[in-house]
Coordinates of C-alpha atoms in Angstrom, one line a residue:
Chain I
M1 CA 123.4 77.3 193.6
I2 CA 125.1 77.1 190.1
F3 CA 125.3 73.3 190.3
R4 CA 121.6 73.0 191.1
L5 CA 120.8 75.5 188.4
I6 CA 122.7 73.5 185.9
A7 CA 120.9 70.4 187.1
G8 CA 117.6 72.2 186.6
V9 CA 118.4 73.3 183.1
L10 CA 119.7 69.8 182.2
A11 CA 116.6 68.2 183.6
T12 CA 114.4 70.6 181.6
W13 CA 116.4 69.9 178.5
I14 CA 116.4 66.2 179.0
V15 CA 112.6 66.1 179.4
G16 CA 112.1 67.9 176.1
F17 CA 114.9 66.2 174.2
A18 CA 113.9 62.7 175.4
I19 CA 110.3 63.3 174.2
T20 CA 111.6 64.6 170.9
W21 CA 113.9 61.6 170.6
L22 CA 111.2 59.1 171.5
V23 CA 108.8 60.3 168.8
R24 CA 111.4 61.1 166.2
P25 CA 111.0 59.6 162.7
R26 CA 113.2 56.7 161.8
G27 CA 116.2 57.6 159.7
N28 CA 118.5 60.5 159.8
K29 CA 120.1 60.6 163.2
R30 CA 121.8 63.8 162.5
I31 CA 118.6 65.8 161.7
N32 CA 116.9 64.3 164.7
F33 CA 119.9 65.1 167.0
W34 CA 120.7 68.7 165.8
L35 CA 117.1 69.7 165.5
G36 CA 116.2 67.8 168.7
L37 CA 118.6 70.1 170.7
P38 CA 116.7 73.3 170.3
V39 CA 113.3 71.7 169.9
G40 CA 114.0 69.7 173.0
L41 CA 115.0 72.7 175.0
V42 CA 112.0 74.8 174.2
S43 CA 109.6 71.8 174.6
G44 CA 111.3 71.0 177.9
L45 CA 110.9 74.6 179.2
G46 CA 107.2 74.6 178.2
L47 CA 106.3 71.1 179.4
T48 CA 108.1 71.5 182.7
S49 CA 106.3 74.8 183.3
I50 CA 103.0 72.9 182.9
F51 CA 104.3 70.2 185.2
L52 CA 105.1 72.8 187.9
F53 CA 101.7 74.4 187.5
L54 CA 99.9 71.1 187.9
W55 CA 102.1 70.2 190.9
L56 CA 101.4 73.5 192.6
M57 CA 97.7 73.0 192.0
A58 CA 97.8 69.5 193.4
R59 CA 100.0 70.4 196.4
H60 CA 98.2 73.7 197.2
G61 CA 101.3 75.7 196.3
N62 CA 103.8 73.6 198.0
G63 CA 106.7 73.3 195.5
T64 CA 109.0 71.2 197.8
G65 CA 109.8 68.0 196.1
E66 CA 108.9 69.2 192.7
P67 CA 112.5 69.4 191.5
A68 CA 113.1 65.8 192.7
A69 CA 109.9 64.6 190.9
M70 CA 111.0 66.5 187.8
A71 CA 114.5 64.9 188.0
I72 CA 112.9 61.4 188.2
V73 CA 110.7 62.2 185.2
A74 CA 113.8 63.3 183.3
I75 CA 115.7 60.1 184.2
V76 CA 112.8 57.9 183.2
L77 CA 112.4 59.6 179.9
L78 CA 116.1 59.6 179.2
A79 CA 116.2 55.8 179.9
A80 CA 113.2 55.3 177.6
A81 CA 114.9 57.4 174.9
L82 CA 118.1 55.5 175.1
G83 CA 116.2 52.2 175.2
V84 CA 114.5 52.8 171.9
Q85 CA 117.5 54.4 170.2
R86 CA 119.1 51.3 168.9
R87 CA 115.9 49.8 167.6
K88 CA 114.9 52.9 165.6
D89 CA 118.3 53.8 164.2
S90 CA 119.5 50.4 163.3
Q91 CA 117.3 50.3 160.2
A92 CA 118.7 53.4 158.5
K93 CA 122.1 54.8 158.2
S94 CA 122.5 58.4 158.8
S95 CA 123.2 60.6 155.8
A96 CA 126.8 61.6 155.4
A97 CA 126.0 65.2 155.6
S98 CA 129.1 67.2 156.2
V99 CA 129.7 70.9 156.0
R100 CA 132.5 71.7 153.5
G101 CA 133.6 74.8 151.9
A102 CA 132.5 78.4 152.7
K103 CA 134.6 78.6 155.8
W104 CA 134.0 82.3 155.7
L105 CA 130.3 81.7 156.3
W106 CA 131.1 79.5 159.3
A107 CA 133.4 82.1 160.7
A108 CA 130.8 84.8 160.2
F109 CA 128.2 82.6 161.9
L110 CA 130.4 82.0 164.9
L111 CA 131.2 85.7 165.1
A112 CA 127.4 86.5 165.0
V113 CA 126.9 84.0 167.9
L114 CA 129.6 85.9 169.8
I115 CA 128.2 89.3 169.0
A116 CA 124.6 88.2 170.0
T117 CA 125.9 86.7 173.3
I118 CA 127.9 89.7 174.3
S119 CA 125.0 92.0 173.5
F120 CA 122.6 89.9 175.4
V121 CA 124.8 89.6 178.5
S122 CA 125.7 93.3 178.5
L123 CA 122.1 94.5 178.2
S124 CA 121.0 92.0 180.8
L125 CA 123.5 93.4 183.2
V126 CA 122.3 96.9 182.5
S127 CA 118.7 96.0 183.4
P128 CA 118.8 92.6 185.2
H129 CA 115.1 92.8 186.1
G130 CA 114.1 93.2 182.5
R131 CA 111.6 95.8 181.5
W132 CA 108.0 96.8 182.4
D133 CA 106.1 93.7 181.5
A134 CA 108.7 91.5 183.2
W135 CA 108.1 93.0 186.7
Y136 CA 104.5 93.9 186.0
N137 CA 103.5 90.4 184.8
W138 CA 105.9 87.6 183.9
N139 CA 108.5 87.6 186.7
R140 CA 105.9 88.7 189.3
H141 CA 103.7 85.7 188.4
A142 CA 106.9 83.6 188.8
R143 CA 107.4 85.0 192.2
F144 CA 103.8 84.0 193.2
M145 CA 104.6 80.5 192.1
Y146 CA 107.9 80.4 194.0
V147 CA 107.1 82.2 197.2
G148 CA 103.3 82.3 197.3
G149 CA 102.9 78.9 199.0
A150 CA 99.2 78.3 199.5
H151 CA 98.4 81.8 198.2
W152 CA 100.1 81.3 194.8
E153 CA 96.8 81.5 193.0
D154 CA 96.0 84.9 194.5
V155 CA 97.6 86.4 191.4
F156 CA 94.8 85.0 189.3
L157 CA 91.9 85.0 191.7
S158 CA 92.0 88.0 193.9
P159 CA 89.9 90.9 192.9
E160 CA 92.8 93.1 193.9
S161 CA 94.9 91.8 191.1
D162 CA 93.8 94.7 189.0
L163 CA 95.6 96.3 186.1
G164 CA 94.8 93.3 183.8
A165 CA 97.5 90.8 182.6
T166 CA 96.3 88.1 185.0
T167 CA 94.7 86.3 182.1
Y168 CA 98.1 85.8 180.6
P169 CA 99.2 82.2 180.4
M170 CA 102.0 81.0 182.6
L171 CA 104.7 79.3 180.4
T172 CA 107.4 81.9 181.1
P173 CA 106.6 82.4 184.8
G174 CA 106.5 78.6 185.1
A175 CA 109.9 78.1 183.4
I176 CA 111.4 80.7 185.7
A177 CA 109.8 79.4 188.9
Q178 CA 110.9 75.9 187.9
L179 CA 114.6 76.9 187.9
W180 CA 114.1 78.9 191.1
F181 CA 112.8 75.8 192.7
F182 CA 115.8 73.8 191.4
S183 CA 118.4 76.3 192.5
R184 CA 116.5 77.0 195.8
R185 CA 117.1 80.7 195.4
E186 CA 115.3 83.5 193.7
S187 CA 118.2 84.6 191.7
L188 CA 118.0 87.4 189.1
L189 CA 120.2 85.3 186.9
I190 CA 117.3 82.9 186.1
P191 CA 114.8 85.1 184.3
A192 CA 117.6 86.4 182.1
L193 CA 118.9 82.8 181.6
V194 CA 115.4 81.6 180.5
S195 CA 115.2 84.5 178.1
F196 CA 118.6 83.7 176.7
L197 CA 117.7 80.0 176.3
F198 CA 114.7 80.9 174.2
A199 CA 116.6 83.4 172.1
A200 CA 119.4 81.0 171.5
S201 CA 117.0 78.1 170.7
C202 CA 115.2 80.3 168.2
A203 CA 118.5 81.0 166.4
G204 CA 119.3 77.3 166.7
L205 CA 115.9 76.2 165.3
L206 CA 116.2 78.6 162.4
T207 CA 119.7 77.5 161.5
A208 CA 119.3 73.8 162.0
S209 CA 115.9 73.6 160.2
L210 CA 117.1 75.4 157.0
F211 CA 120.4 73.5 157.2
W212 CA 118.4 70.4 156.5
L213 CA 115.4 71.7 154.7
R214 CA 117.4 73.8 152.2
S215 CA 121.2 73.6 152.5
P216 CA 123.9 74.1 155.2
K217 CA 124.9 77.5 153.8
Q218 CA 121.3 78.6 153.7
G219 CA 120.9 77.7 157.3
L220 CA 124.0 79.6 158.3
L221 CA 122.9 82.6 156.3
A222 CA 119.5 82.7 158.0
G223 CA 121.1 82.1 161.4
I224 CA 123.4 85.1 160.8
V225 CA 120.5 87.3 159.8
L226 CA 118.6 86.5 163.1
L227 CA 121.7 86.6 165.3
C228 CA 122.5 90.1 163.9
S229 CA 119.0 91.3 164.4
Q230 CA 119.7 93.5 167.4
E231 CA 116.1 94.2 168.2
F232 CA 115.4 90.5 168.6
F233 CA 118.1 90.2 171.2
R234 CA 117.2 93.5 172.8
Q235 CA 113.6 92.3 173.1
A236 CA 114.9 89.0 174.7
T237 CA 116.7 91.0 177.4
T238 CA 113.4 92.7 178.4
Q239 CA 112.4 89.2 179.7
Y240 CA 109.0 89.5 177.9
A241 CA 107.3 86.5 176.4
D242 CA 107.4 87.6 172.8
V243 CA 110.7 85.8 172.0
P244 CA 109.5 82.5 173.6
L245 CA 106.3 82.9 171.5
A246 CA 108.3 83.5 168.3
C247 CA 110.3 80.4 169.2
Y248 CA 107.2 78.1 169.5
M249 CA 105.6 79.6 166.4
L250 CA 108.8 78.9 164.4
A251 CA 109.1 75.4 165.9
A252 CA 105.5 74.4 165.0
V253 CA 105.8 75.7 161.4
L254 CA 109.3 74.2 160.7
L255 CA 108.3 70.8 162.0
L256 CA 105.4 70.8 159.6
C257 CA 107.7 71.9 156.8
L258 CA 110.1 69.0 157.6
C259 CA 107.1 66.6 157.1
D260 CA 106.5 68.2 153.7
K261 CA 110.1 67.7 152.7
F262 CA 110.7 64.2 154.1
G263 CA 107.2 62.7 153.8
K264 CA 104.6 62.4 156.5
Q265 CA 106.3 61.8 159.8
S266 CA 104.0 61.3 162.8
G267 CA 106.7 62.2 165.3
W268 CA 107.4 65.6 163.8
L269 CA 103.6 66.3 163.4
F270 CA 103.2 65.4 167.1
L271 CA 106.0 67.7 168.1
A272 CA 104.5 70.5 165.9
G273 CA 101.2 70.1 167.8
I274 CA 103.1 70.3 171.1
S275 CA 104.9 73.5 169.9
A276 CA 101.6 75.1 168.8
G277 CA 100.0 74.2 172.1
L278 CA 103.0 75.7 174.0
A279 CA 102.6 78.9 171.9
A280 CA 99.1 79.1 173.3
W281 CA 100.5 78.6 176.8
T282 CA 103.0 81.4 176.3
K283 CA 100.8 84.4 175.3
P284 CA 97.2 85.1 174.2
E285 CA 98.5 85.6 170.7
G286 CA 99.5 81.9 170.8
L287 CA 95.8 80.9 170.7
L288 CA 95.4 83.0 167.6
F289 CA 98.5 81.3 166.1
V290 CA 97.0 77.8 166.7
A291 CA 93.8 78.8 164.8
V292 CA 95.8 80.4 162.0
L293 CA 98.2 77.5 161.7
V294 CA 95.4 74.9 161.6
F295 CA 93.6 76.9 159.0
A296 CA 96.7 77.6 156.9
R297 CA 97.8 74.0 157.0
C298 CA 94.3 72.9 156.0
V299 CA 94.2 75.2 153.0
V300 CA 97.7 74.2 151.9
V301 CA 97.3 70.4 152.4
V302 CA 93.7 69.9 151.2
M303 CA 94.4 71.2 147.7
P304 CA 97.1 68.7 146.7
R305 CA 96.3 65.8 149.0
G306 CA 92.6 66.1 149.6
I307 CA 90.7 66.0 152.9
K308 CA 91.9 62.5 153.7
G309 CA 95.5 63.7 153.4
W310 CA 94.8 66.5 155.8
I311 CA 93.0 64.3 158.3
A312 CA 95.9 61.8 158.2
E313 CA 98.4 64.5 159.3
A314 CA 95.9 66.3 161.6
V315 CA 95.6 63.2 163.9
P316 CA 99.2 63.2 165.2
F317 CA 99.3 67.0 165.2
A318 CA 96.1 67.1 167.3
A319 CA 97.5 64.4 169.6
G320 CA 100.3 66.8 170.5
L321 CA 98.2 70.0 170.5
L322 CA 94.9 69.0 172.2
P323 CA 96.1 68.0 175.7
I324 CA 98.0 71.3 176.1
L325 CA 95.2 73.3 174.5
A326 CA 92.7 71.8 176.9
F327 CA 94.9 72.7 179.8
V328 CA 95.3 76.3 178.4
L329 CA 91.5 76.6 178.0
Y330 CA 90.9 75.3 181.5
F331 CA 93.3 77.9 182.8
K332 CA 91.7 80.7 180.8
F333 CA 88.1 79.9 181.3
G334 CA 88.1 77.5 184.3
M335 CA 90.6 79.2 186.7
I336 CA 90.3 82.9 185.7
G337 CA 87.1 82.9 183.7
S338 CA 85.6 85.9 185.5
Q339 CA 88.4 88.2 184.3
S340 CA 87.6 90.7 181.6
Y341 CA 89.5 90.9 178.3
Y342 CA 90.5 94.4 177.2
M343 CA 89.7 93.6 173.6
F344 CA 86.0 93.1 174.5
E345 CA 85.7 95.9 177.0
G346 CA 83.1 98.5 176.0
Q347 CA 82.7 96.9 172.6
T348 CA 79.2 97.2 171.1
A349 CA 78.0 96.6 167.6
G350 CA 78.0 100.3 167.0
T351 CA 81.5 101.0 168.1
M352 CA 82.8 98.1 166.2
M353 CA 81.1 99.1 163.0
S354 CA 82.4 102.7 163.4
R355 CA 86.0 101.3 163.7
I356 CA 85.6 98.9 160.8
F357 CA 84.5 101.8 158.5
S358 CA 87.0 104.3 159.7
L359 CA 89.5 104.8 156.8
H360 CA 91.7 106.9 159.1
R361 CA 92.4 103.8 161.2
Y362 CA 93.4 101.7 158.2
V363 CA 95.8 104.5 157.0
T364 CA 97.3 104.8 160.5
I365 CA 97.8 101.1 161.0
T366 CA 99.2 100.6 157.5
K367 CA 101.7 103.3 158.0
A368 CA 102.7 101.8 161.3
F369 CA 103.0 98.3 159.9
V370 CA 105.2 99.5 156.9
R371 CA 107.4 101.4 159.3
E372 CA 107.9 98.6 161.7
I373 CA 108.4 95.9 159.1
L374 CA 111.0 98.1 157.4
K375 CA 112.7 98.5 160.8
A376 CA 112.4 94.8 161.5
G377 CA 115.2 93.3 163.5
G378 CA 116.9 96.7 164.1
W379 CA 118.7 96.7 160.8
H380 CA 118.0 100.4 160.3
Y381 CA 115.5 99.9 157.5
M382 CA 118.0 97.8 155.6
L383 CA 116.8 94.2 156.2
P384 CA 113.8 94.0 153.8
P385 CA 115.7 95.8 151.0
I386 CA 118.8 93.7 151.3
L387 CA 116.8 90.5 151.4
L388 CA 114.9 91.6 148.4
I389 CA 118.2 92.3 146.6
Y390 CA 119.3 88.8 147.5
L391 CA 116.1 87.3 146.2
L392 CA 116.2 89.2 143.0
V393 CA 119.8 88.2 142.4
A394 CA 119.6 84.5 143.5
G395 CA 116.1 83.8 142.3
V396 CA 113.2 81.9 143.7
N397 CA 113.3 78.3 144.8
R398 CA 111.1 76.5 142.3
S399 CA 111.5 73.0 143.7
Q400 CA 108.2 71.1 143.9
K401 CA 109.4 69.4 147.1
D402 CA 109.6 72.7 148.9
R403 CA 106.3 74.1 147.7
L404 CA 104.1 72.9 150.5
A405 CA 106.6 74.1 153.1
I406 CA 106.8 77.5 151.5
Y407 CA 103.0 77.8 151.3
T408 CA 102.6 76.7 154.9
S409 CA 105.2 79.1 156.3
G410 CA 104.3 82.0 154.0
L411 CA 100.5 81.7 154.5
T412 CA 100.9 81.4 158.3
T413 CA 103.1 84.5 158.4
L414 CA 100.8 86.5 156.2
L415 CA 97.6 85.4 158.1
M416 CA 99.2 86.2 161.5
T417 CA 100.1 89.7 160.1
A418 CA 96.6 90.2 158.8
C419 CA 95.1 89.1 162.1
Y420 CA 97.2 91.5 164.0
F421 CA 96.1 94.2 161.6
V422 CA 92.5 93.4 162.3
V423 CA 93.1 93.4 166.1
Y424 CA 94.4 97.0 165.7
V425 CA 91.3 98.0 163.6
M426 CA 89.0 96.7 166.4
T427 CA 91.0 97.7 169.4
P428 CA 89.0 99.7 172.0
L429 CA 92.2 101.3 173.2
D430 CA 93.7 104.5 171.8
L431 CA 95.0 103.4 168.5
E432 CA 98.2 105.4 168.4
T433 CA 99.1 104.3 171.9
H434 CA 98.3 100.7 171.3
L435 CA 100.4 100.6 168.1
Q436 CA 103.3 102.4 169.8
Q437 CA 103.2 100.0 172.8
S438 CA 102.9 96.7 171.0
L439 CA 103.5 96.6 167.3
D440 CA 107.3 96.4 167.5
R441 CA 106.9 93.3 169.7
L442 CA 104.4 91.7 167.3
V443 CA 107.0 92.2 164.5
I444 CA 109.6 90.5 166.7
Q445 CA 107.2 87.5 167.2
L446 CA 107.0 87.1 163.5
L447 CA 110.6 87.9 162.6
P448 CA 112.0 84.4 162.9
L449 CA 109.1 83.0 160.9
G450 CA 109.5 85.7 158.3
I451 CA 113.3 84.9 158.0
F452 CA 112.5 81.2 157.8
T453 CA 110.0 81.8 155.0
F454 CA 112.3 84.0 153.1
F455 CA 115.2 81.5 153.1
L456 CA 112.8 78.7 152.1
L457 CA 111.8 80.8 149.2
A458 CA 115.2 82.0 148.1
R459 CA 117.6 79.8 146.1
T460 CA 120.6 78.6 148.1
L461 CA 124.3 79.4 147.5
E462 CA 124.8 75.7 146.7
E463 CA 122.2 75.9 143.9
T464 CA 123.6 79.1 142.5
V465 CA 127.4 79.1 142.9
P466 CA 129.1 76.4 140.8
E467 CA 131.9 75.7 143.3
Y468 CA 129.4 75.2 146.1
K469 CA 127.4 72.7 144.0
A470 CA 130.2 70.2 144.6
D471 CA 129.7 70.7 148.4
L472 CA 126.0 70.1 148.0
S473 CA 126.6 66.8 146.2
A474 CA 129.2 65.8 148.8
E475 CA 126.8 66.7 151.7
A476 CA 124.0 64.4 150.5
P477 CA 121.3 67.1 150.9
P478 CA 118.0 66.2 152.7
S479 CA 116.2 65.5 149.4
R480 CA 118.6 62.7 148.7
V481 CA 118.1 61.0 152.0
Q482 CA 114.4 61.0 151.7
G483 CA 114.3 57.4 150.8
Q484 CA 116.3 56.5 153.9
I485 CA 114.0 58.4 156.2
K486 CA 110.9 56.8 154.8
A487 CA 112.5 53.4 155.2
Chain D
M1 CA 130.2 89.8 136.9
G2 CA 128.4 86.5 136.3
Y3 CA 125.3 85.1 138.1
A4 CA 127.3 83.2 140.7
G5 CA 129.4 86.3 141.5
R6 CA 126.3 88.4 142.0
V7 CA 124.8 85.9 144.3
R8 CA 128.0 85.7 146.3
V9 CA 128.1 89.5 146.6
A10 CA 124.5 89.6 147.7
A11 CA 125.1 87.0 150.3
G12 CA 128.3 88.7 151.4
L13 CA 126.4 92.0 151.7
I14 CA 123.9 90.4 154.1
V15 CA 126.7 89.0 156.2
C16 CA 128.9 92.1 156.2
L17 CA 126.1 94.5 156.9
G18 CA 124.6 92.2 159.6
L19 CA 128.0 91.8 161.3
A20 CA 128.8 95.5 161.1
L21 CA 125.4 96.4 162.7
G22 CA 125.8 93.6 165.2
L23 CA 129.3 94.7 166.2
R24 CA 128.1 98.3 166.7
F25 CA 125.2 97.1 168.8
A26 CA 127.5 94.9 170.9
A27 CA 129.9 97.8 171.4
R28 CA 127.1 100.0 172.5
S29 CA 125.7 97.4 174.8
W30 CA 129.1 96.8 176.3
S31 CA 129.6 100.6 176.9
A32 CA 126.1 100.8 178.5
M33 CA 127.1 97.9 180.8
R34 CA 130.4 99.6 181.8
A35 CA 128.5 102.8 182.5
T36 CA 126.1 100.9 184.9
P37 CA 127.9 99.4 187.9
P38 CA 126.1 96.4 189.3
G39 CA 123.3 97.3 191.7
S40 CA 123.1 100.9 190.5
E41 CA 120.1 100.7 188.3
P42 CA 116.9 102.3 189.6
M43 CA 115.0 99.1 190.3
T44 CA 117.7 97.6 192.5
L45 CA 118.0 100.9 194.3
F46 CA 114.3 100.9 194.9
E47 CA 114.4 97.4 196.3
K48 CA 116.9 98.7 198.9
R49 CA 114.4 101.5 199.8
I50 CA 111.5 99.1 200.2
E51 CA 113.4 96.3 201.9
G52 CA 112.8 97.7 205.4
I53 CA 109.0 97.6 205.3
R54 CA 108.8 94.0 204.3
Q55 CA 109.4 92.7 207.9
D56 CA 106.5 94.8 209.2
L57 CA 104.0 93.6 206.6
P58 CA 102.0 90.4 206.6
P59 CA 103.4 87.9 204.1
V60 CA 100.1 87.6 202.3
G61 CA 96.8 89.5 202.0
I62 CA 96.2 93.0 200.7
V63 CA 97.7 96.3 201.6
G64 CA 97.1 99.7 200.1
Y65 CA 99.6 102.1 198.6
V66 CA 99.8 105.8 198.4
T67 CA 102.4 108.1 196.8
D68 CA 102.9 111.7 196.1
S69 CA 103.5 111.1 192.4
T70 CA 100.7 112.1 190.1
A71 CA 100.2 108.6 188.6
D72 CA 96.7 107.2 188.4
L73 CA 97.5 103.9 190.3
M74 CA 94.4 102.1 189.2
N75 CA 94.7 102.7 185.5
N76 CA 98.1 104.1 184.6
P77 CA 100.5 103.3 187.5
D78 CA 104.0 104.5 187.8
K79 CA 107.1 102.3 187.9
E80 CA 107.6 102.5 191.7
F81 CA 104.1 101.2 192.3
M82 CA 104.8 98.2 189.9
W83 CA 108.1 97.6 191.6
T84 CA 106.4 97.6 195.0
R85 CA 103.9 95.0 193.8
Y86 CA 106.7 92.9 192.4
Y87 CA 109.0 93.0 195.4
L88 CA 106.2 92.4 198.0
A89 CA 104.5 89.5 196.1
P90 CA 102.7 87.3 197.1
L91 CA 101.4 90.2 199.3
M92 CA 98.9 92.0 197.1
V93 CA 99.5 95.7 196.9
S94 CA 96.5 97.7 195.7
G95 CA 96.3 101.2 194.4
N96 CA 93.0 101.5 196.2
P97 CA 93.9 103.0 199.6
D98 CA 90.8 101.7 201.3
Q99 CA 92.8 99.0 203.3
T100 CA 93.8 98.5 206.9
L101 CA 97.5 98.9 206.1
L102 CA 98.9 101.5 203.8
I103 CA 102.4 101.7 202.3
G104 CA 103.4 105.3 201.7
N105 CA 106.0 106.2 199.1
F106 CA 106.8 109.9 199.3
H107 CA 109.6 111.8 197.6
E108 CA 108.8 115.2 199.2
A109 CA 109.2 115.5 203.0
N110 CA 106.1 117.8 203.3
A111 CA 103.9 115.7 201.0
P112 CA 100.3 115.4 202.5
R113 CA 99.7 112.2 204.5
P114 CA 96.7 110.1 203.9
P115 CA 93.7 111.2 206.0
G116 CA 92.2 108.7 208.4
F117 CA 95.5 106.8 208.9
I118 CA 98.0 106.7 211.7
L119 CA 101.7 106.6 211.0
M120 CA 103.1 103.3 212.3
R121 CA 106.7 103.7 211.1
D122 CA 108.9 106.0 209.1
Y123 CA 111.7 104.1 207.5
G124 CA 113.6 107.3 206.8
N125 CA 113.8 107.1 203.1
G126 CA 110.4 108.2 202.0
I127 CA 108.8 104.8 202.8
L128 CA 106.2 104.9 205.5
L129 CA 103.8 102.4 207.0
F130 CA 100.3 103.6 208.0
R131 CA 97.4 101.9 209.8
R132 CA 93.8 102.9 209.5
A133 CA 92.7 104.9 212.5
S134 CA 89.9 103.0 214.3
R135 CA 86.5 104.5 213.3

């Protein structure tokens, strides 16, 4: 079983990594490789879940043969990726980025990885089935995909599938069922493994992206902050879809930021579109994220580059986003269109207006938001103050080259927070209960993006500590390889 | 202390505090794991309880569920109902007892049985299978 499981994870990873590699911009092989590992893994998990879903639809729930087909797809993509590698990379030398100095930071990062892994494994063994939503929704839907056969769609279509949640998209269930099909066994290990892969990818994305966007030490510092955020890893062990969603939101934003830093790169824009689409295939909040990201990006890009500049980058982004979005919309409105959505249940103009003009609701929601943001990551109210101290001491990154990236990331984070606030204002559910049951998870969704924005905004150790400046010059930072990448 | 020194201290503070909290969390998680032998958590124990009834149920379709707990199964169900739904998937388990087959999950021996149903089998652990009496 373990051998087949490893083969399944590898096939999933290869699918994502090969697509990432095929569309990568010419130039820095190191950025493409190190960023391609986490981006490839999360893309692979998402795209293969769509593949499985389509396979089950086409074969009336018969998943036999799907792993073999997936393996063939992986091999074909791998061959294509290897085939174009030489042609793309022959024209540009990779930057000589090397990580020197600050061994203490590397040691701390590796210790943080160890701590996060031990915590995750221990908590997963304490509750191997995850928590409420895992057995109520995500893993149960995965079971329908795996053992449902011709009845796998009952979970969406049957009037007996009461208690809501059937409108939830299927990325996480699909990723779990995919590995069950590969390992030919419904092992408890697999939902936990999928959660771990998403959490680890999120930390990898954050570290690798800031490593190249800002500096190696900034990447390590950000990685340590996320890896030591116990609530993030505790949430991952629940096997909910909030950590996967956080992962896709971060991936979409950071790929856009890479384009801002290194010039317009169709490949990264295409991958950003895929990531945004997969966010919509993960949770309903992902659709909101797509709208927010498109709006935020439009605002940020139109001002300096004009509408033509925005359209130029919107085309490859849309090429990645729209096929997945069309699939998600078909799923939501074509397959399960008759389902009701709790946000709209019992809503009338009168009730909505009374909620909008209720000052008490705003006070309650603001208090809850402040409390949860201060508690973010499980740092016992210390993460925001300590980051603020760092920002005050180190100062703000004033580089023109980073401005668009900071605006994109910052505006997306702020707008998502504002949208969540509005959702609570309008919720037909009991406000206190709704806040209590969901706000902590929404904060977890935005935590990696928030950390990413913060470390984009703050000056790096290399920029502020004289002895590290030498490391920066030796490392040939991303800004200095810009010319190579554009080549 | 100069500017560079202050930045180093601030970065060091983030790292030290993060690692300290992380180590504390890892230690607690480890202790929790040691205190929970494999297979002893409530959901796995419930799976063992419900295992017997699986063979007597159809693989797909809809069955009802009754319990002596006070949970409102249609709107605010309890964990054991959700676990039953999870374990028996793709069989649909409904909180609406108006079905031909009914799973009973009782914690009290003298809990009232559902009217209009015949007991088909008692699995001896509070799990019972009922069939609707012909009308």
